[in-house]
């Protein structure tokens, strides 16, 4: 609510004071009351609601006068300010650029806050920046581009969730690193991780083995090849390549089991808890204190403390306590996919795993252990399934087979890897351990590749809306209530949630079909889609290659391309004629006066003369044109007071029903 609603500071302050005073009065009245007071419960809820609103509202950039989006507007838009910043995170590099997230320190010697996406052109002679390094550069800030096509991944929104609102593109010689500056804990963690990677490279691991080791143990996924990532995703075990709750939970379980002997000491539980916390945060330090690792370690730190308390505790209360603290620190974790998946999986394991475990009762230790792995895997998959379908639109049918054979060995893989890291850190060269570990990782990669090759079992392109995601979570919550207490009220809740799911399916199936004409954006190509009464015809200049954004459009609209054609020169949609002018520049057709002109493949035309002769309502230029020509056409259209739409800036051009609109989220 704090992210979407805006009130004045005065109203927020008055509301907080009134709510707090009312809460205090209600608290003392509730203490004296013999019966439960529902007013007090409502006020407790309102206090938490207000606390969440205040926390998120206060951290919005627009409410921080020192944030980059509010500071020095003239310099940001028109000039090239002198920027001093610190490297916070190293992102996966692109084909032509290395990418970093920077924490701004000052701008033209003025204090400023906020994060910045830095894109540096690649050069083999220029060393990569390290976490914690400070640099000075000059450049012009740019807005992050959103999705230019319907249903496409919105990179701008993704970065804003991480707190990044601006980007800077520079060449490799346009910055200078600063030296002799104080070392922060994050920079120390980055240096430690770089040292570990440097020493691991001496152990003669293959490229893929080293990439997986870095991902498994150090949270570094930059070296993973696209093929390797696709294999792990298709096999349903992509989660093991991101240092998260799974890894930290396994480490906590192993350490807790190994230190059970401390429980017999006089102050054993306190000592054990302290050792567990130091070990967990030591692992976070080795993994570079990345945000996902810090979140996971914070969550399981609460779990570790709860496990050692002398009184009976609820693991759910412990998890909710960690959730509350993390969201108070950064309320925008709530919108991060990794955060949602992590807590959904853990909550599902806590709630559903005991019930699944009770389905089969066996005294055989081996089969009981095997069924425990199956129950944990199933519970976690139940928890993340709605989110996985909503975000990734695919379901790995062999996830159970993959996890049954991988999860039992994850503890061994992590333990051996951490021991190997400790050895290489102190300067030892454990040849036998390195060869054994290389064999383990190679076997893991080969098994994952084998599972991923069974393409028949991977269900792709599943259309799953946000509404369906929400009602499925309501259904899972209703099941959790029923598992806790088998009552008539909870049974009604379960059946009501099932009815809601059916109603959403019916609504989405019979909702009014989308009829629209779309000019998509793609560099060096022209792509047009026409949707009419649940049929989708696709026109393109590159008929051999189907781009990913067409696949996104199909999933978003629950459609499939009926036919693919070469781009035509004339279209008619909802009473509007559209003329496509390609590189030949032909537009003088007898008695034909189109309402819309689409310029493609950089035609050599006199646009001013065209406008005078044809009198169109609007000019559109797609991604197949040269940028300098687009700028020239834009100026001509502006002089003629004619609307001009460039898909590379405004996104896909859409005619929907009889209305023309720009797609931009």
Coordinates of N, CA and C in Angstrom, one line a residue, residues 218-318:
X218 N 29.4 -19.9 -3.9 CA 29.8 -18.5 -3.7 C 28.7 -17.5 -4.3
X219 N 27.6 -18.1 -4.8 CA 26.6 -17.2 -5.3 C 26.9 -16.5 -6.6
X220 N 27.9 -16.9 -7.3 CA 28.4 -16.3 -8.5 C 27.9 -17.1 -9.7
X221 N 26.9 -16.5 -10.5 CA 26.3 -17.2 -11.6 C 26.8 -16.6 -12.9
X222 N 27.7 -15.7 -12.9 CA 28.1 -15.0 -14.1 C 28.7 -15.9 -15.1
X223 N 29.4 -17.0 -14.6 CA 30.2 -17.8 -15.5 C 29.3 -19.0 -16.1
X224 N 28.1 -19.1 -15.6 CA 27.3 -20.2 -16.1 C 26.9 -20.0 -17.6
X225 N 27.1 -21.0 -18.4 CA 26.7 -20.8 -19.8 C 25.1 -20.9 -19.9
X226 N 24.6 -20.3 -21.0 CA 23.1 -20.4 -21.2 C 22.6 -21.9 -21.2
X227 N 23.4 -22.7 -21.9 CA 23.0 -24.1 -22.0 C 23.0 -24.8 -20.6
X228 N 23.9 -24.5 -19.8 CA 24.0 -25.1 -18.4 C 22.8 -24.6 -17.6
X229 N 22.5 -23.3 -17.7 CA 21.3 -22.8 -16.9 C 20.0 -23.4 -17.4
X230 N 19.9 -23.6 -18.7 CA 18.7 -24.2 -19.3 C 18.5 -25.6 -18.9
X231 N 19.6 -26.4 -18.8 CA 19.6 -27.7 -18.3 C 19.0 -27.8 -16.9
X232 N 19.6 -27.0 -16.0 CA 19.1 -27.0 -14.6 C 17.7 -26.6 -14.5
X233 N 17.3 -25.6 -15.3 CA 15.9 -25.2 -15.2 C 15.0 -26.2 -15.8
X234 N 15.3 -26.9 -16.9 CA 14.5 -27.9 -17.4 C 14.4 -29.2 -16.5
X235 N 15.4 -29.4 -15.8 CA 15.4 -30.6 -14.8 C 14.7 -30.2 -13.5
X236 N 14.3 -29.0 -13.3 CA 13.6 -28.6 -12.1 C 14.5 -28.4 -10.9
X237 N 15.8 -28.2 -11.1 CA 16.7 -28.0 -10.0 C 17.5 -26.7 -10.1
X238 N 17.0 -25.7 -10.8 CA 17.7 -24.4 -11.0 C 18.0 -23.8 -9.6
X239 N 17.1 -24.1 -8.6 CA 17.3 -23.5 -7.3 C 18.6 -23.8 -6.6
X240 N 19.3 -25.0 -7.0 CA 20.5 -25.3 -6.4 C 21.7 -24.4 -6.9
X241 N 21.5 -23.7 -8.0 CA 22.5 -22.9 -8.5 C 22.5 -21.5 -7.9
X242 N 21.5 -21.2 -7.1 CA 21.4 -19.9 -6.4 C 21.6 -20.1 -4.9
X243 N 22.6 -19.5 -4.3 CA 22.8 -19.7 -2.9 C 21.6 -19.0 -2.2
X244 N 20.8 -19.8 -1.6 CA 19.6 -19.3 -1.0 C 19.2 -20.1 0.3
X245 N 17.9 -20.2 0.6 CA 17.4 -20.9 1.8 C 17.8 -22.4 1.8
X246 N 17.8 -23.0 0.6 CA 18.1 -24.4 0.5 C 19.5 -24.7 1.0
X247 N 20.5 -24.0 0.6 CA 21.9 -24.2 1.0 C 22.0 -23.8 2.4
X248 N 21.5 -22.7 2.9 CA 21.7 -22.3 4.3 C 21.0 -23.3 5.2
X249 N 19.8 -23.7 4.8 CA 19.0 -24.7 5.6 C 19.8 -26.0 5.7
X250 N 20.4 -26.5 4.7 CA 21.2 -27.7 4.7 C 22.4 -27.6 5.6
X251 N 23.1 -26.4 5.5 CA 24.2 -26.1 6.4 C 23.8 -26.1 7.8
X252 N 22.7 -25.4 8.1 CA 22.2 -25.3 9.5 C 21.9 -26.7 10.0
X253 N 21.2 -27.6 9.2 CA 20.8 -28.9 9.6 C 22.1 -29.7 9.9
X254 N 23.1 -29.7 9.1 CA 24.3 -30.4 9.3 C 25.1 -30.0 10.5
X255 N 25.2 -28.7 10.7 CA 25.9 -28.2 11.9 C 25.1 -28.5 13.1
X256 N 23.8 -28.3 13.1 CA 23.0 -28.6 14.3 C 23.1 -30.1 14.7
X257 N 23.2 -31.0 13.7 CA 23.3 -32.4 14.0 C 24.7 -32.7 14.6
X258 N 25.7 -32.1 14.0 CA 27.1 -32.3 14.4 C 27.4 -31.8 15.8
X259 N 26.6 -30.8 16.2 CA 26.9 -30.1 17.5 C 25.9 -30.5 18.6
X260 N 25.2 -31.6 18.4 CA 24.2 -32.0 19.4 C 24.8 -32.4 20.7
X261 N 26.1 -32.8 20.7 CA 26.8 -33.1 22.0 C 26.9 -31.9 22.9
X262 N 26.8 -30.6 22.4 CA 26.9 -29.4 23.2 C 25.7 -29.3 24.1
X263 N 24.6 -29.9 23.7 CA 23.3 -29.8 24.5 C 23.5 -30.3 25.9
X264 N 24.5 -31.1 26.2 CA 24.7 -31.7 27.5 C 25.6 -30.8 28.4
X265 N 26.2 -29.8 27.8 CA 27.0 -28.9 28.6 C 26.2 -27.9 29.4
X266 N 26.8 -27.3 30.3 CA 26.1 -26.4 31.2 C 25.5 -25.2 30.4
X267 N 26.3 -24.6 29.6 CA 25.9 -23.5 28.8 C 25.9 -23.9 27.3
X268 N 25.6 -25.2 27.1 CA 25.8 -25.7 25.8 C 24.9 -25.1 24.7
X269 N 23.6 -24.9 25.1 CA 22.7 -24.3 24.1 C 23.1 -22.9 23.6
X270 N 23.5 -22.1 24.6 CA 23.9 -20.8 24.2 C 25.2 -20.8 23.4
X271 N 26.1 -21.7 23.7 CA 27.4 -21.8 23.0 C 27.1 -22.3 21.6
X272 N 26.2 -23.3 21.5 CA 25.8 -23.9 20.2 C 25.1 -22.9 19.3
X273 N 24.2 -22.1 19.9 CA 23.5 -21.1 19.1 C 24.5 -20.0 18.6
X274 N 25.4 -19.6 19.4 CA 26.4 -18.6 19.0 C 27.3 -19.2 17.9
X275 N 27.7 -20.5 18.0 CA 28.5 -21.1 17.0 C 27.8 -21.2 15.7
X276 N 26.5 -21.6 15.7 CA 25.6 -21.7 14.5 C 25.5 -20.4 13.8
X277 N 25.3 -19.3 14.6 CA 25.1 -18.0 14.0 C 26.4 -17.5 13.3
X278 N 27.6 -17.7 14.0 CA 28.9 -17.4 13.5 C 29.1 -18.1 12.2
X279 N 28.8 -19.4 12.2 CA 29.0 -20.3 11.0 C 28.1 -19.8 9.8
X280 N 26.9 -19.5 10.1 CA 26.0 -19.1 9.0 C 26.4 -17.8 8.4
X281 N 26.8 -16.8 9.3 CA 27.2 -15.5 8.7 C 28.6 -15.6 8.1
X282 N 29.4 -16.6 8.6 CA 30.7 -16.8 7.9 C 30.5 -17.3 6.5
X283 N 29.5 -18.2 6.3 CA 29.2 -18.7 5.0 C 28.7 -17.5 4.1
X284 N 27.9 -16.6 4.7 CA 27.4 -15.5 4.0 C 28.6 -14.6 3.6
X285 N 29.6 -14.5 4.4 CA 30.8 -13.7 4.1 C 31.5 -14.3 2.9
X286 N 31.7 -15.6 3.0 CA 32.4 -16.3 1.9 C 31.6 -16.1 0.6
X287 N 30.3 -16.1 0.7 CA 29.4 -16.0 -0.5 C 29.3 -14.5 -1.0
X288 N 30.0 -13.6 -0.3 CA 30.1 -12.2 -0.8 C 29.0 -11.3 -0.3
X289 N 28.3 -11.8 0.7 CA 27.2 -10.9 1.3 C 26.2 -10.4 0.2
X290 N 25.9 -11.2 -0.8 CA 25.0 -10.8 -1.8 C 23.6 -10.7 -1.1
X291 N 22.7 -9.9 -1.7 CA 21.3 -9.7 -1.0 C 20.6 -11.0 -0.8
X292 N 20.6 -12.0 -1.8 CA 19.9 -13.2 -1.6 C 20.5 -14.1 -0.5
X293 N 21.8 -14.1 -0.3 CA 22.4 -14.8 0.8 C 22.1 -14.2 2.1
X294 N 22.2 -12.9 2.2 CA 21.9 -12.2 3.4 C 20.5 -12.4 3.9
X295 N 19.5 -12.4 2.9 CA 18.1 -12.7 3.3 C 18.0 -14.2 3.8
X296 N 18.6 -15.1 3.1 CA 18.5 -16.5 3.6 C 19.1 -16.7 4.9
X297 N 20.3 -16.1 5.1 CA 21.0 -16.3 6.4 C 20.2 -15.6 7.5
X298 N 19.6 -14.5 7.3 CA 18.8 -13.8 8.3 C 17.6 -14.6 8.7
X299 N 17.0 -15.2 7.7 CA 15.8 -16.1 7.9 C 16.2 -17.3 8.8
X300 N 17.3 -18.0 8.5 CA 17.7 -19.1 9.2 C 18.4 -18.8 10.5
X301 N 18.8 -17.6 10.7 CA 19.4 -17.2 12.0 C 18.2 -17.2 13.0
X302 N 17.1 -16.7 12.6 CA 15.9 -16.8 13.5 C 15.5 -18.2 13.8
X303 N 15.6 -19.1 12.7 CA 15.3 -20.5 12.9 C 16.3 -21.1 13.9
X304 N 17.6 -20.8 13.8 CA 18.6 -21.3 14.6 C 18.4 -20.9 16.1
X305 N 18.0 -19.7 16.3 CA 17.7 -19.2 17.7 C 16.5 -19.9 18.2
X306 N 15.4 -20.1 17.4 CA 14.2 -20.7 17.8 C 14.5 -22.2 18.2
X307 N 15.4 -22.9 17.4 CA 15.6 -24.3 17.7 C 16.3 -24.5 19.0
X308 N 17.0 -23.5 19.5 CA 17.8 -23.7 20.8 C 17.1 -23.2 22.0
X309 N 15.9 -22.5 21.9 CA 15.2 -22.0 23.0 C 14.7 -23.2 23.9
X310 N 14.7 -22.9 25.2 CA 14.3 -24.0 26.1 C 12.8 -24.2 26.2
X311 N 12.0 -23.3 25.6 CA 10.6 -23.5 25.6 C 10.1 -23.9 24.2
X312 N 8.9 -24.4 24.1 CA 8.4 -24.8 22.9 C 8.1 -23.6 22.0
X313 N 8.5 -23.7 20.7 CA 8.3 -22.6 19.8 C 7.7 -23.0 18.5
X314 N 7.1 -22.1 17.9 CA 6.5 -22.4 16.6 C 7.4 -22.0 15.5
X315 N 7.7 -22.9 14.6 CA 8.6 -22.6 13.5 C 8.0 -21.5 12.6
X316 N 6.6 -21.6 12.4 CA 6.0 -20.6 11.6 C 6.1 -19.2 12.2
X317 N 6.0 -19.1 13.6 CA 6.2 -17.8 14.2 C 7.6 -17.3 14.0
X318 N 8.6 -18.2 14.0 CA 10.0 -17.8 13.8 C 10.2 -17.3 12.4

